[in-house]
Every structure is written in C-alpha cells, then in structure tokens.
Amino acid sequence: MENTVQVGQRFPLTIKRLDINGRGIGYYKRKITFVTGALPQEVVVAEVTAVHDRYLEATTHRIKQASPDRVTPSEPLFGQIGGVELNHLAYPAQLNFKRDVVAQSLAKFKPSGWQHYDLRPTIGAAHPLHYRNKAQFPVRLIDGHVRAGLYAPNSHRLVPLTTFATQRPLTMQVITALCGMLEDLQVPIYDEAHHSGIVKTLVVRESVATGEVQVTFVTNSAKLPHHLQLLERIAKELPMVVSVSQNLNPGTTSLIWGAKTTLLAGQPYITERLLGRDFAVSPQAFLQLNPEQTEILYQEALKALALTPHATLVDAYAGIGTIGLSLANQAKTVRGMEIIPEAVTAANYNAKQNGITNAHYEVGTAESLFPQWLAQGFKPDALIVDPPRAGLEPAFIQALLKAAPKQFVYISCNPSTLARDLVALTKRYQVDYIQSVDMFPQTARCEAVVKFTRR
Ligand code: SAH
C-alpha cells in the first residue's frame, strides 16, 4: 500500500510529449500521468487530481524548468476554462503538435502503409486569435446578474466571459449586450439546480463578409417573457443583429439545441461569403467556425479532388452546401446529403441564389442515402466526405468501397476516427498525402484533408 498515490499529492515530473488533447505526458513510478498545462521537455511539479487504475491525472502546480516553446497565455483565464488548451504553446509549436496528432492516431490504428504516408506540415492561420464566428454560451444568474460564459473544466460552474482569446470581438460584444437586456427586463434565467427559469443558452453567429449577426435564445419553455421589449431593444441597440430566433429545448438534456427553432424577428438567414459565393446560414446549420481558414481548407480539398468537367460529384455531410457549391462550376453535376433538414433547405436555396443549376441536396444520412442512390443506378465519379467527429458509418464505407469513385477526398475534424476509417478505406484506396489545416488555433483540435488514389 505504500505506493498508493493520493489526490493532492505533488511530485516533480519530466514531460515527454503531448497527448492528443494537449496534455503533457510523464511517467510517475512508471505510471502514465497526464498533466494539464505542462509542455514537452519541461520539468514540473505535478499535483494529482485523479487516480485511476492505469493512469494518473494532474495539473501543473509549478514549472521547474520551462520549455523554450512556452509563451505567456494571451487568455487571462487560461487554466480556469477549456477551449484554449494550447494557449501556453508558441504558435509554430502548436502546428507541429497538430501534425503529430495525425501521426499518433495513425500509429494507433495502423492503416495499410501508414509508416509511409506523406504527412504535410500543418497549414497555420494568419490570425491565430479572435477567429471564432460563433459564441454558444450557457447563461446563468450569478449574484443577481445575468452572465454568459464557459464552464470550468469537468463542472457546470459558469465562468463569466466578456472577452475571449479565440472569439471574434463582435460575438462577445453582442453576448454581453444581450445579458444586460435580459437582466434589465428580468427575463427568467435558467437555474440548473432547480430546473427552473427559461433562458438557457445564447448563440451568436457573425458573418465576417457582411457583418450580419444572428442571435438564438435557447429556452426551457416555449414562453419567452418580455420578448417584445427584448426585440425592440435589440433592434435599437444592436443594428447588426438581423436575425433573431428562439430554440425550444426543454428538460435536463445535455444537448444544447432542441428540435424546434422559431424566427422571432428579422430574416431567417444571415449571409456569409466563401470563395466568392454567398451562403445563407440558418441558426442550427453547421458552418465552419473560422471563416479565414475555411477558405484555405476548402481550397486544399478542391486541389486534392482535382475534378474534371464531366464529373458527377457527391458532397456528403454537406451542411449548407458550402463545399459542393464551391465546386459546382468544375463538375457536371453535384449531389449532396445532410441530416439537418433546415441546412438542406439552405443548401438548395444557396444553389439558386448563386445561379447554380447543376447541384441538388437531399435530407438524410449519408449511410442510408448513398447506398440508396447507388442501388438506383447512380454512378459518382468523385466524392468528398466531411463527417462530424464520429467519422464515417460502416454502412457508408461499405457502399463507398463498392462504388469506388475514382476521385475521393476525406475532410476530417478528428484524426482518431480518420485513422480508424483509413483501415477500411485503404483496401481500395491508397493515401497520397494528409494535409492538416489549423482551423482551431489555441486548441488541440485538428482538421485534415486526405487525398486518395484508387488502387
Ligand atoms: N461540409 C459542411 C459541413 C461539415 S460538418 C461544411 O464544410 O460546412 C458535418 C455535417 O454533417 C453537419 O452539417 C452535420 O449535421 C452532418 N451530419 C451528421 N451526421 C450525418 C450523417 N449521418 N449523414 C449526413 N450528414 C450528417
């Protein structure tokens, strides 16, 4: 028993590398220890926060010997909230880390030929701070004041924020103004402990191209008291807000969004511009969070796909059609699918608005619609997939391997599920290269474009 480690215990530790979540890894008496806030080559005093059978979790109590890549975090609340896990690491080192995350994931799943993949250096952002175009913050009443912010790690304790290192300033300005209005009008704020009150979450999305802002109140009940006064004040004091909706999400679910969104004022969409095309964005639809890097990511995807003018292209996991519609003038036809109905409505509307007549989007899952299309005799020449973090469903991969389109590109936001999917995909396709693009500076998240050649 003398070897038992206790929570709160401190010991010096040499950090070997970073794990895929950006935590330092060291070995305490040969037990793997994950240390938040610690960097490779550092010697820190680690303080144990959790003891597990096979590993320890710890925080950095003190740095004894700092990494040359350590920088002063630009976010004053670094360490107290998530979302900026790499803010203490110099930006070039953050980019090296992201390429390494891809390498670590491949080494874990070992898809065919993985040692020889061309892992290109991660493309960095020109502006690694204040890039996020959307703030999605829980709202709480704290000491009689309405506050919005992020939760402290592993808790539901709200840390109020009026600025944030990764958020575009306008999103924070609007969030702060909305909190003031809710407070003045005494709109009931959600109380998690008693499951009472109404306003749960504020969602604010900014179009960088047009400066338009979209606001959504996520509420615990259909009733939103004083909403007319609230809308009046928004119209008067926040003229950039052109679209206000309410999303009903009753109950104690951990999901942020409920099923039903109702327009309260203004227009249902804001317009963002990407690669010279206009995209109407509805409240619940997915849109990449970093507009500047999105164009770079898409250009990498287009380059990797190397379309020919006669190609029939599939845009799978399409969102509001941003990728397929950017490519429609280089293909014969574009067919896409997406699970969120309002996003599909927006995608088809976006085709029309941009004068695109050879693209069409359908509501449904990739794993059910794609096999259905193939069964109907549809033969795609080119396919681009951009799935959520969970990666591709086995049924989708099976259909894809059978159809085996000549051109195929995978955009992944999760190297771990990408590496898993590559195990199956490499039966039919060879990996030409993996190009990571930093969509989320200051965080451990990593996005990558994979170019394949059919075997
Ligand atoms: N390509 C788009 C969206 C990528 S995000 C863009 O670049 O903006 C992934 C999208 O997949 C989301 O819009 C999500 O709603 C959708 N989605 C999630 N699961 C899906 C499934 N099983 N089938 C089809 N679409 C799905």
GROMACS .gro file of C-alpha atoms and ligand atoms in nm:
model
  481
    1MET     CA    1   0.000   0.000   0.000
    2GLU     CA    2   0.297   0.237   0.045
    3ASN     CA    3   0.288   0.304  -0.329
    4THR     CA    4  -0.069   0.434  -0.334
    5VAL     CA    5  -0.089   0.779  -0.489
    6GLN     CA    6  -0.333   1.024  -0.334
    7VAL     CA    7  -0.527   1.312  -0.489
    8GLY     CA    8  -0.348   1.633  -0.397
    9GLN     CA    9  -0.006   1.465  -0.386
   10ARG     CA   10   0.274   1.659  -0.559
   11PHE     CA   11   0.589   1.532  -0.725
   12PRO     CA   12   0.839   1.652  -0.985
   13LEU     CA   13   0.782   1.510  -1.330
   14THR     CA   14   0.962   1.528  -1.664
   15ILE     CA   15   0.721   1.576  -1.954
   16LYS     CA   16   0.791   1.357  -2.258
   17ARG     CA   17   0.527   1.461  -2.508
   18LEU     CA   18   0.172   1.591  -2.551
   19ASP     CA   19  -0.132   1.366  -2.577
   20ILE     CA   20  -0.397   1.428  -2.844
   21ASN     CA   21  -0.584   1.659  -2.605
   22GLY     CA   22  -0.279   1.879  -2.548
   23ARG     CA   23  -0.194   1.747  -2.200
   24GLY     CA   24   0.165   1.679  -2.102
   25ILE     CA   25   0.257   1.314  -2.059
   26GLY     CA   26   0.505   1.199  -1.794
   27TYR     CA   27   0.568   0.877  -1.603
   28TYR     CA   28   0.544   0.867  -1.224
   29LYS     CA   29   0.687   0.536  -1.097
   30ARG     CA   30   0.618   0.403  -1.450
   31LYS     CA   31   0.255   0.502  -1.435
   32ILE     CA   32   0.141   0.725  -1.722
   33THR     CA   33   0.043   1.068  -1.593
   34PHE     CA   34  -0.150   1.331  -1.790
   35VAL     CA   35  -0.066   1.682  -1.677
   36THR     CA   36  -0.269   1.982  -1.794
   37GLY     CA   37  -0.065   2.295  -1.864
   38ALA     CA   38   0.268   2.111  -1.897
   39LEU     CA   39   0.479   2.101  -2.215
   40PRO     CA   40   0.731   1.852  -2.359
   41GLN     CA   41   1.085   1.876  -2.217
   42GLU     CA   42   0.960   2.059  -1.911
   43VAL     CA   43   1.017   1.958  -1.553
   44VAL     CA   44   0.712   2.050  -1.350
   45VAL     CA   45   0.575   1.985  -1.004
   46ALA     CA   46   0.260   1.793  -1.086
   47GLU     CA   47  -0.037   1.787  -0.848
   48VAL     CA   48  -0.257   1.479  -0.874
   49THR     CA   49  -0.624   1.549  -0.944
   50ALA     CA   50  -0.748   1.195  -1.012
   51VAL     CA   51  -0.615   0.844  -0.956
   52HIS     CA   52  -0.713   0.564  -1.195
   53ASP     CA   53  -0.601   0.200  -1.216
   54ARG     CA   54  -0.380   0.253  -1.517
   55TYR     CA   55  -0.308   0.626  -1.520
   56LEU     CA   56  -0.299   0.947  -1.318
   57GLU     CA   57  -0.437   1.290  -1.395
   58ALA     CA   58  -0.267   1.601  -1.265
   59THR     CA   59  -0.233   1.976  -1.302
   60THR     CA   60   0.083   2.182  -1.320
   61HIS     CA   61   0.149   2.318  -0.971
   62ARG     CA   62   0.479   2.482  -1.060
   63ILE     CA   63   0.720   2.483  -1.352
   64LYS     CA   64   1.077   2.399  -1.252
   65GLN     CA   65   1.225   2.406  -1.598
   66ALA     CA   66   1.026   2.568  -1.880
   67SER     CA   67   1.010   2.467  -2.246
   68PRO     CA   68   1.164   2.714  -2.494
   69ASP     CA   69   0.827   2.695  -2.670
   70ARG     CA   70   0.637   2.818  -2.364
   71VAL     CA   71   0.469   3.157  -2.405
   72THR     CA   72   0.254   3.369  -2.174
   73PRO     CA   73  -0.108   3.274  -2.250
   74SER     CA   74  -0.300   3.556  -2.416
   75GLU     CA   75  -0.620   3.443  -2.242
   76PRO     CA   76  -0.617   3.576  -1.883
   77LEU     CA   77  -0.842   3.289  -1.771
   78PHE     CA   78  -0.613   3.021  -1.918
   79GLY     CA   79  -0.619   2.722  -1.686
   80GLN     CA   80  -0.961   2.808  -1.546
   81ILE     CA   81  -1.162   2.728  -1.857
   82GLY     CA   82  -1.138   2.495  -2.155
   83GLY     CA   83  -1.124   2.594  -2.520
   84VAL     CA   84  -0.767   2.728  -2.514
   85GLU     CA   85  -0.565   2.418  -2.415
   86LEU     CA   86  -0.259   2.521  -2.621
   87ASN     CA   87  -0.258   2.893  -2.540
   88HIS     CA   88   0.072   2.849  -2.348
   89LEU     CA   89   0.248   2.699  -2.653
   90ALA     CA   90   0.415   2.913  -2.923
   91TYR     CA   91   0.213   2.903  -3.244
   92PRO     CA   92   0.472   2.723  -3.465
   93ALA     CA   93   0.494   2.452  -3.198
   94GLN     CA   94   0.112   2.425  -3.196
   95LEU     CA   95   0.129   2.349  -3.568
   96ASN     CA   96   0.396   2.080  -3.518
   97PHE     CA   97   0.177   1.930  -3.246
   98LYS     CA   98  -0.121   1.901  -3.484
   99ARG     CA   99   0.077   1.715  -3.746
  100ASP     CA  100   0.198   1.489  -3.468
  101VAL     CA  101  -0.160   1.419  -3.356
  102VAL     CA  102  -0.227   1.277  -3.703
  103ALA     CA  103   0.090   1.066  -3.675
  104GLN     CA  104  -0.008   0.941  -3.327
  105SER     CA  105  -0.355   0.843  -3.449
  106LEU     CA  106  -0.211   0.653  -3.748
  107ALA     CA  107   0.035   0.472  -3.521
  108LYS     CA  108  -0.255   0.362  -3.303
  109PHE     CA  109  -0.478   0.223  -3.582
  110LYS     CA  110  -0.204   0.130  -3.831
  111PRO     CA  111  -0.397   0.153  -4.158
  112SER     CA  112  -0.222  -0.012  -4.451
  113GLY     CA  113   0.107   0.161  -4.541
  114TRP     CA  114   0.074   0.414  -4.258
  115GLN     CA  115   0.450   0.449  -4.198
  116HIS     CA  116   0.492   0.590  -4.549
  117TYR     CA  117   0.209   0.843  -4.565
  118ASP     CA  118   0.314   1.191  -4.668
  119LEU     CA  119   0.209   1.395  -4.363
  120ARG     CA  120   0.243   1.753  -4.479
  121PRO     CA  121   0.324   2.032  -4.235
  122THR     CA  122   0.009   2.181  -4.086
  123ILE     CA  123  -0.107   2.499  -4.259
  124GLY     CA  124  -0.131   2.768  -3.992
  125ALA     CA  125  -0.363   3.064  -3.956
  126ALA     CA  126  -0.261   3.420  -4.035
  127HIS     CA  127  -0.469   3.526  -3.734
  128PRO     CA  128  -0.444   3.265  -3.457
  129LEU     CA  129  -0.652   3.471  -3.211
  130HIS     CA  130  -1.010   3.605  -3.214
  131TYR     CA  131  -1.122   3.395  -3.510
  132ARG     CA  132  -1.440   3.220  -3.392
  133ASN     CA  133  -1.751   3.350  -3.569
  134LYS     CA  134  -1.991   3.185  -3.324
  135ALA     CA  135  -2.033   3.201  -2.948
  136GLN     CA  136  -2.260   2.942  -2.791
  137PHE     CA  137  -2.259   3.024  -2.422
  138PRO     CA  138  -2.469   2.900  -2.131
  139VAL     CA  139  -2.641   3.180  -1.935
  140ARG     CA  140  -2.681   3.187  -1.559
  141LEU     CA  141  -2.784   3.430  -1.286
  142ILE     CA  142  -2.479   3.499  -1.069
  143ASP     CA  143  -2.519   3.731  -0.768
  144GLY     CA  144  -2.826   3.885  -0.928
  145HIS     CA  145  -2.655   3.947  -1.262
  146VAL     CA  146  -2.712   3.773  -1.595
  147ARG     CA  147  -2.382   3.623  -1.709
  148ALA     CA  148  -2.275   3.418  -2.009
  149GLY     CA  149  -1.952   3.225  -2.045
  150LEU     CA  150  -1.798   2.881  -2.041
  151TYR     CA  151  -1.798   2.608  -1.780
  152ALA     CA  152  -1.490   2.540  -1.570
  153PRO     CA  153  -1.337   2.204  -1.676
  154ASN     CA  154  -1.535   1.897  -1.566
  155SER     CA  155  -1.803   2.107  -1.399
  156HIS     CA  156  -2.116   2.309  -1.459
  157ARG     CA  157  -1.974   2.613  -1.280
  158LEU     CA  158  -2.006   2.905  -1.519
  159VAL     CA  159  -1.703   3.126  -1.567
  160PRO     CA  160  -1.845   3.456  -1.699
  161LEU     CA  161  -1.674   3.600  -2.006
  162THR     CA  162  -1.694   3.936  -2.181
  163THR     CA  163  -1.389   3.875  -2.400
  164PHE     CA  164  -1.219   3.551  -2.504
  165ALA     CA  165  -0.891   3.480  -2.681
  166THR     CA  166  -1.046   3.281  -2.967
  167GLN     CA  167  -1.377   3.467  -3.008
  168ARG     CA  168  -1.428   3.743  -3.261
  169PRO     CA  169  -1.487   4.062  -3.057
  170LEU     CA  170  -1.828   4.133  -3.210
  171THR     CA  171  -1.967   3.799  -3.091
  172MET     CA  172  -1.864   3.884  -2.735
  173GLN     CA  173  -1.998   4.239  -2.761
  174VAL     CA  174  -2.339   4.110  -2.867
  175ILE     CA  175  -2.344   3.840  -2.598
  176THR     CA  176  -2.260   4.096  -2.328
  177ALA     CA  177  -2.524   4.341  -2.453
  178LEU     CA  178  -2.788   4.065  -2.460
  179CYS     CA  179  -2.705   3.970  -2.098
  180GLY     CA  180  -2.761   4.334  -1.998
  181MET     CA  181  -3.100   4.340  -2.173
  182LEU     CA  182  -3.213   4.011  -2.017
  183GLU     CA  183  -3.114   4.148  -1.676
  184ASP     CA  184  -3.291   4.486  -1.723
  185LEU     CA  185  -3.610   4.317  -1.841
  186GLN     CA  186  -3.586   4.050  -1.569
  187VAL     CA  187  -3.635   3.766  -1.813
  188PRO     CA  188  -3.618   3.444  -1.605
  189ILE     CA  189  -3.278   3.279  -1.646
  190TYR     CA  190  -3.240   2.902  -1.634
  191ASP     CA  191  -3.139   2.755  -1.299
  192GLU     CA  192  -2.984   2.415  -1.348
  193ALA     CA  193  -3.005   2.304  -0.984
  194HIS     CA  194  -3.382   2.364  -0.962
  195HIS     CA  195  -3.453   2.315  -1.332
  196SER     CA  196  -3.645   2.642  -1.327
  197GLY     CA  197  -3.621   2.963  -1.529
  198ILE     CA  198  -3.624   2.999  -1.905
  199VAL     CA  199  -3.319   3.125  -2.098
  200LYS     CA  200  -3.055   2.850  -2.108
  201THR     CA  201  -2.806   2.938  -2.379
  202LEU     CA  202  -2.724   3.233  -2.604
  203VAL     CA  203  -2.600   3.158  -2.953
  204VAL     CA  204  -2.449   3.445  -3.152
  205ARG     CA  205  -2.310   3.397  -3.503
  206GLU     CA  206  -2.137   3.664  -3.707
  207SER     CA  207  -2.089   3.678  -4.082
  208VAL     CA  208  -1.743   3.813  -4.147
  209ALA     CA  209  -1.821   3.913  -4.506
  210THR     CA  210  -2.139   4.109  -4.438
  211GLY     CA  211  -2.111   4.194  -4.067
  212GLU     CA  212  -2.459   4.048  -4.011
  213VAL     CA  213  -2.526   3.882  -3.676
  214GLN     CA  214  -2.770   3.602  -3.593
  215VAL     CA  215  -2.897   3.554  -3.237
  216THR     CA  216  -3.072   3.248  -3.096
  217PHE     CA  217  -3.221   3.221  -2.747
  218VAL     CA  218  -3.228   2.858  -2.637
  219THR     CA  219  -3.509   2.827  -2.386
  220ASN     CA  220  -3.655   2.581  -2.139
  221SER     CA  221  -4.015   2.677  -2.228
  222ALA     CA  222  -4.197   2.799  -2.536
  223LYS     CA  223  -4.283   3.120  -2.350
  224LEU     CA  224  -4.015   3.388  -2.358
  225PRO     CA  225  -4.141   3.664  -2.123
  226HIS     CA  226  -4.090   4.028  -2.231
  227HIS     CA  227  -3.977   3.914  -2.573
  228LEU     CA  228  -4.136   4.215  -2.747
  229GLN     CA  229  -3.938   4.461  -2.533
  230LEU     CA  230  -3.631   4.244  -2.583
  231LEU     CA  231  -3.671   4.251  -2.962
  232GLU     CA  232  -3.730   4.625  -2.954
  233ARG     CA  233  -3.407   4.684  -2.764
  234ILE     CA  234  -3.211   4.453  -2.994
  235ALA     CA  235  -3.342   4.643  -3.297
  236LYS     CA  236  -3.248   4.977  -3.142
  237GLU     CA  237  -2.915   4.895  -2.977
  238LEU     CA  238  -2.774   4.613  -3.192
  239PRO     CA  239  -2.846   4.708  -3.554
  240MET     CA  240  -2.603   4.441  -3.683
  241VAL     CA  241  -2.840   4.172  -3.548
  242VAL     CA  242  -3.061   4.095  -3.848
  243SER     CA  243  -3.194   3.752  -3.747
  244VAL     CA  244  -3.337   3.657  -3.406
  245SER     CA  245  -3.472   3.310  -3.328
  246GLN     CA  246  -3.581   3.104  -3.033
  247ASN     CA  247  -3.493   2.738  -2.998
  248LEU     CA  248  -3.705   2.533  -2.762
  249ASN     CA  249  -3.502   2.283  -2.559
  250PRO     CA  250  -3.700   2.175  -2.251
  251GLY     CA  251  -3.577   1.924  -1.997
  252THR     CA  252  -3.240   1.844  -1.845
  253THR     CA  253  -3.073   1.722  -2.162
  254SER     CA  254  -2.700   1.778  -2.211
  255LEU     CA  255  -2.767   1.874  -2.574
  256ILE     CA  256  -2.755   2.246  -2.642
  257TRP     CA  257  -3.015   2.254  -2.916
  258GLY     CA  258  -3.375   2.134  -2.910
  259ALA     CA  259  -3.561   2.029  -3.223
  260LYS     CA  260  -3.775   2.338  -3.281
  261THR     CA  261  -3.645   2.680  -3.390
  262THR     CA  262  -3.885   2.974  -3.439
  263LEU     CA  263  -3.798   3.305  -3.602
  264LEU     CA  264  -3.876   3.592  -3.360
  265ALA     CA  265  -3.763   3.889  -3.570
  266GLY     CA  266  -3.580   3.978  -3.889
  267GLN     CA  267  -3.477   3.727  -4.153
  268PRO     CA  268  -3.425   3.351  -4.113
  269TYR     CA  269  -3.070   3.369  -4.252
  270ILE     CA  270  -2.751   3.568  -4.233
  271THR     CA  271  -2.525   3.567  -4.538
  272GLU     CA  272  -2.159   3.461  -4.532
  273ARG     CA  273  -1.932   3.469  -4.836
  274LEU     CA  274  -1.683   3.189  -4.904
  275LEU     CA  275  -1.466   3.156  -5.215
  276GLY     CA  276  -1.673   3.421  -5.389
  277ARG     CA  277  -2.013   3.263  -5.328
  278ASP     CA  278  -2.290   3.374  -5.092
  279PHE     CA  279  -2.423   3.131  -4.836
  280ALA     CA  280  -2.742   3.175  -4.637
  281VAL     CA  281  -2.682   3.039  -4.289
  282SER     CA  282  -2.974   2.923  -4.073
  283PRO     CA  283  -2.945   2.915  -3.690
  284GLN     CA  284  -2.900   2.540  -3.643
  285ALA     CA  285  -2.695   2.468  -3.955
  286PHE     CA  286  -2.330   2.380  -3.924
  287LEU     CA  287  -2.087   2.640  -4.054
  288GLN     CA  288  -1.711   2.622  -4.006
  289LEU     CA  289  -1.608   2.839  -3.711
  290ASN     CA  290  -1.301   3.001  -3.862
  291PRO     CA  291  -1.401   3.177  -4.186
  292GLU     CA  292  -1.047   3.272  -4.292
  293GLN     CA  293  -0.914   2.917  -4.255
  294THR     CA  294  -1.230   2.769  -4.408
  295GLU     CA  295  -1.135   2.910  -4.746
  296ILE     CA  296  -0.787   2.759  -4.711
  297LEU     CA  297  -0.933   2.422  -4.607
  298TYR     CA  298  -1.175   2.419  -4.899
  299GLN     CA  299  -0.901   2.517  -5.145
  300GLU     CA  300  -0.693   2.225  -5.018
  301ALA     CA  301  -0.991   1.994  -5.065
  302LEU     CA  302  -1.054   2.123  -5.417
  303LYS     CA  303  -0.689   2.082  -5.507
  304ALA     CA  304  -0.685   1.726  -5.371
  305LEU     CA  305  -1.002   1.632  -5.557
  306ALA     CA  306  -0.869   1.751  -5.898
  307LEU     CA  307  -1.212   1.745  -6.061
  308THR     CA  308  -1.276   1.707  -6.432
  309PRO     CA  309  -1.562   1.897  -6.602
  310HIS     CA  310  -1.755   1.576  -6.677
  311ALA     CA  311  -1.751   1.450  -6.321
  312THR     CA  312  -2.056   1.361  -6.117
  313LEU     CA  313  -1.967   1.480  -5.768
  314VAL     CA  314  -2.113   1.377  -5.431
  315ASP     CA  315  -2.091   1.626  -5.142
  316ALA     CA  316  -2.152   1.406  -4.837
  317TYR     CA  317  -2.218   1.561  -4.494
  318ALA     CA  318  -2.289   1.879  -4.681
  319GLY     CA  319  -2.411   2.129  -4.419
  320ILE     CA  320  -2.543   2.429  -4.614
  321GLY     CA  321  -2.367   2.310  -4.931
  322THR     CA  322  -2.054   2.521  -4.899
  323ILE     CA  323  -1.816   2.264  -5.049
  324GLY     CA  324  -2.028   2.125  -5.332
  325LEU     CA  325  -2.150   2.466  -5.442
  326SER     CA  326  -1.794   2.600  -5.447
  327LEU     CA  327  -1.713   2.318  -5.690
  328ALA     CA  328  -2.028   2.307  -5.900
  329ASN     CA  329  -1.878   2.509  -6.187
  330GLN     CA  330  -1.600   2.250  -6.219
  331ALA     CA  331  -1.827   1.946  -6.232
  332LYS     CA  332  -2.112   1.820  -6.445
  333THR     CA  333  -2.347   1.771  -6.151
  334VAL     CA  334  -2.332   1.786  -5.772
  335ARG     CA  335  -2.548   1.576  -5.546
  336GLY     CA  336  -2.529   1.616  -5.170
  337MET     CA  337  -2.686   1.492  -4.850
  338GLU     CA  338  -2.711   1.620  -4.497
  339ILE     CA  339  -2.907   1.515  -4.188
  340ILE     CA  340  -3.040   1.856  -4.072
  341PRO     CA  341  -3.348   1.949  -4.283
  342GLU     CA  342  -3.310   2.328  -4.243
  343ALA     CA  343  -2.948   2.304  -4.359
  344VAL     CA  344  -3.061   2.117  -4.672
  345THR     CA  345  -3.326   2.384  -4.738
  346ALA     CA  346  -3.047   2.642  -4.707
  347ALA     CA  347  -2.817   2.440  -4.936
  348ASN     CA  348  -3.075   2.427  -5.217
  349TYR     CA  349  -3.159   2.794  -5.162
  350ASN     CA  350  -2.786   2.874  -5.178
  351ALA     CA  351  -2.755   2.693  -5.511
  352LYS     CA  352  -3.035   2.907  -5.652
  353GLN     CA  353  -2.901   3.233  -5.506
  354ASN     CA  354  -2.564   3.171  -5.670
  355GLY     CA  355  -2.722   3.084  -6.004
  356ILE     CA  356  -2.610   2.721  -5.976
  357THR     CA  357  -2.844   2.485  -6.162
  358ASN     CA  358  -2.646   2.159  -6.155
  359ALA     CA  359  -2.650   2.097  -5.779
  360HIS     CA  360  -2.912   1.933  -5.560
  361TYR     CA  361  -2.923   1.845  -5.190
  362GLU     CA  362  -3.135   1.586  -5.008
  363VAL     CA  363  -3.225   1.531  -4.642
  364GLY     CA  364  -3.099   1.206  -4.494
  365THR     CA  365  -2.799   1.028  -4.350
  366ALA     CA  366  -2.501   0.953  -4.569
  367GLU     CA  367  -2.517   0.586  -4.464
  368SER     CA  368  -2.875   0.543  -4.582
  369LEU     CA  369  -2.896   0.780  -4.882
  370PHE     CA  370  -2.566   0.695  -5.052
  371PRO     CA  371  -2.636   0.318  -5.081
  372GLN     CA  372  -2.989   0.404  -5.195
  373TRP     CA  373  -2.860   0.625  -5.475
  374LEU     CA  374  -2.619   0.353  -5.586
  375ALA     CA  375  -2.898   0.096  -5.589
  376GLN     CA  376  -3.091   0.330  -5.821
  377GLY     CA  377  -2.802   0.313  -6.070
  378PHE     CA  378  -2.629   0.637  -5.974
  379LYS     CA  379  -2.255   0.632  -6.056
  380PRO     CA  380  -2.044   0.900  -5.888
  381ASP     CA  381  -1.703   0.988  -6.032
  382ALA     CA  382  -1.594   1.197  -5.739
  383LEU     CA  383  -1.678   1.204  -5.369
  384ILE     CA  384  -1.596   1.440  -5.089
  385VAL     CA  385  -1.684   1.347  -4.732
  386ASP     CA  386  -1.677   1.586  -4.435
  387PRO     CA  387  -1.826   1.391  -4.144
  388PRO     CA  388  -1.865   1.506  -3.781
  389ARG     CA  389  -1.621   1.388  -3.512
  390ALA     CA  390  -1.766   1.037  -3.509
  391GLY     CA  391  -1.630   0.975  -3.860
  392LEU     CA  392  -1.791   0.752  -4.125
  393GLU     CA  393  -2.054   0.484  -4.053
  394PRO     CA  394  -1.956   0.128  -4.158
  395ALA     CA  395  -2.258   0.111  -4.393
  396PHE     CA  396  -2.136   0.422  -4.570
  397ILE     CA  397  -1.780   0.286  -4.601
  398GLN     CA  398  -1.914  -0.040  -4.749
  399ALA     CA  399  -2.112   0.149  -5.012
  400LEU     CA  400  -1.815   0.370  -5.086
  401LEU     CA  401  -1.581   0.076  -5.135
  402LYS     CA  402  -1.830  -0.082  -5.372
  403ALA     CA  403  -1.891   0.231  -5.581
  404ALA     CA  404  -1.521   0.322  -5.561
  405PRO     CA  405  -1.534   0.664  -5.727
  406LYS     CA  406  -1.206   0.749  -5.895
  407GLN     CA  407  -1.165   1.079  -5.712
  408PHE     CA  408  -1.210   1.076  -5.338
  409VAL     CA  409  -1.123   1.323  -5.064
  410TYR     CA  410  -1.186   1.293  -4.689
  411ILE     CA  411  -1.202   1.607  -4.473
  412SER     CA  412  -1.169   1.503  -4.111
  413CYS     CA  413  -1.210   1.700  -3.789
  414ASN     CA  414  -1.095   1.406  -3.576
  415PRO     CA  415  -0.766   1.228  -3.657
  416SER     CA  416  -0.864   0.936  -3.437
  417THR     CA  417  -1.179   0.837  -3.630
  418LEU     CA  418  -0.998   0.923  -3.953
  419ALA     CA  419  -0.722   0.672  -3.874
  420ARG     CA  420  -0.987   0.413  -3.784
  421ASP     CA  421  -1.174   0.471  -4.112
  422LEU     CA  422  -0.849   0.450  -4.310
  423VAL     CA  423  -0.809   0.089  -4.202
  424ALA     CA  424  -1.112   0.000  -4.417
  425LEU     CA  425  -1.066   0.263  -4.687
  426THR     CA  426  -0.710   0.157  -4.772
  427LYS     CA  427  -0.843  -0.177  -4.901
  428ARG     CA  428  -0.945   0.012  -5.212
  429TYR     CA  429  -0.762   0.343  -5.192
  430GLN     CA  430  -0.406   0.450  -5.143
  431VAL     CA  431  -0.333   0.754  -4.927
  432ASP     CA  432  -0.139   1.009  -5.134
  433TYR     CA  433  -0.098   1.264  -4.860
  434ILE     CA  434  -0.258   1.409  -4.548
  435GLN     CA  435  -0.269   1.786  -4.529
  436SER     CA  436  -0.365   1.920  -4.187
  437VAL     CA  437  -0.506   2.272  -4.164
  438ASP     CA  438  -0.529   2.460  -3.836
  439MET     CA  439  -0.893   2.561  -3.807
  440PHE     CA  440  -0.879   2.600  -3.427
  441PRO     CA  441  -0.564   2.780  -3.310
  442GLN     CA  442  -0.502   2.769  -2.931
  443THR     CA  443  -0.692   2.440  -2.905
  444ALA     CA  444  -0.583   2.079  -2.951
  445ARG     CA  445  -0.835   2.023  -3.229
  446CYS     CA  446  -0.701   1.921  -3.565
  447GLU     CA  447  -0.854   1.920  -3.914
  448ALA     CA  448  -0.707   1.727  -4.207
  449VAL     CA  449  -0.763   1.674  -4.580
  450VAL     CA  450  -0.676   1.330  -4.717
  451LYS     CA  451  -0.607   1.278  -5.085
  452PHE     CA  452  -0.657   0.924  -5.215
  453THR     CA  453  -0.582   0.737  -5.535
  454ARG     CA  454  -0.794   0.438  -5.623
  455ARG     CA  455  -0.590   0.119  -5.633
  456SAH     N1  456  -1.940   2.016  -4.533
  456SAH     C1  457  -2.003   2.112  -4.447
  456SAH     C2  458  -2.047   2.053  -4.311
  456SAH     C3  459  -1.948   1.968  -4.239
  456SAH     S1  460  -1.989   1.932  -4.071
  456SAH     C4  461  -1.914   2.233  -4.425
  456SAH     O1  462  -1.799   2.233  -4.466
  456SAH     O2  463  -1.961   2.331  -4.367
  456SAH     C5  464  -2.068   1.777  -4.078
  456SAH     C6  465  -2.213   1.784  -4.122
  456SAH     O3  466  -2.262   1.651  -4.126
  456SAH     C7  467  -2.306   1.861  -4.029
  456SAH     O4  468  -2.377   1.955  -4.103
  456SAH     C8  469  -2.399   1.753  -3.972
  456SAH     O5  470  -2.529   1.800  -3.950
  456SAH     C9  471  -2.398   1.648  -4.080
  456SAH     N2  472  -2.423   1.508  -4.040
  456SAH    C10  473  -2.401   1.448  -3.921
  456SAH     N3  474  -2.425   1.318  -3.926
  456SAH    C11  475  -2.463   1.291  -4.054
  456SAH    C12  476  -2.500   1.171  -4.124
  456SAH     N4  477  -2.501   1.054  -4.062
  456SAH     N5  478  -2.530   1.181  -4.255
  456SAH    C13  479  -2.527   1.300  -4.320
  456SAH     N6  480  -2.493   1.417  -4.257
  456SAH    C14  481  -2.462   1.412  -4.127
   0.00000   0.00000   0.00000
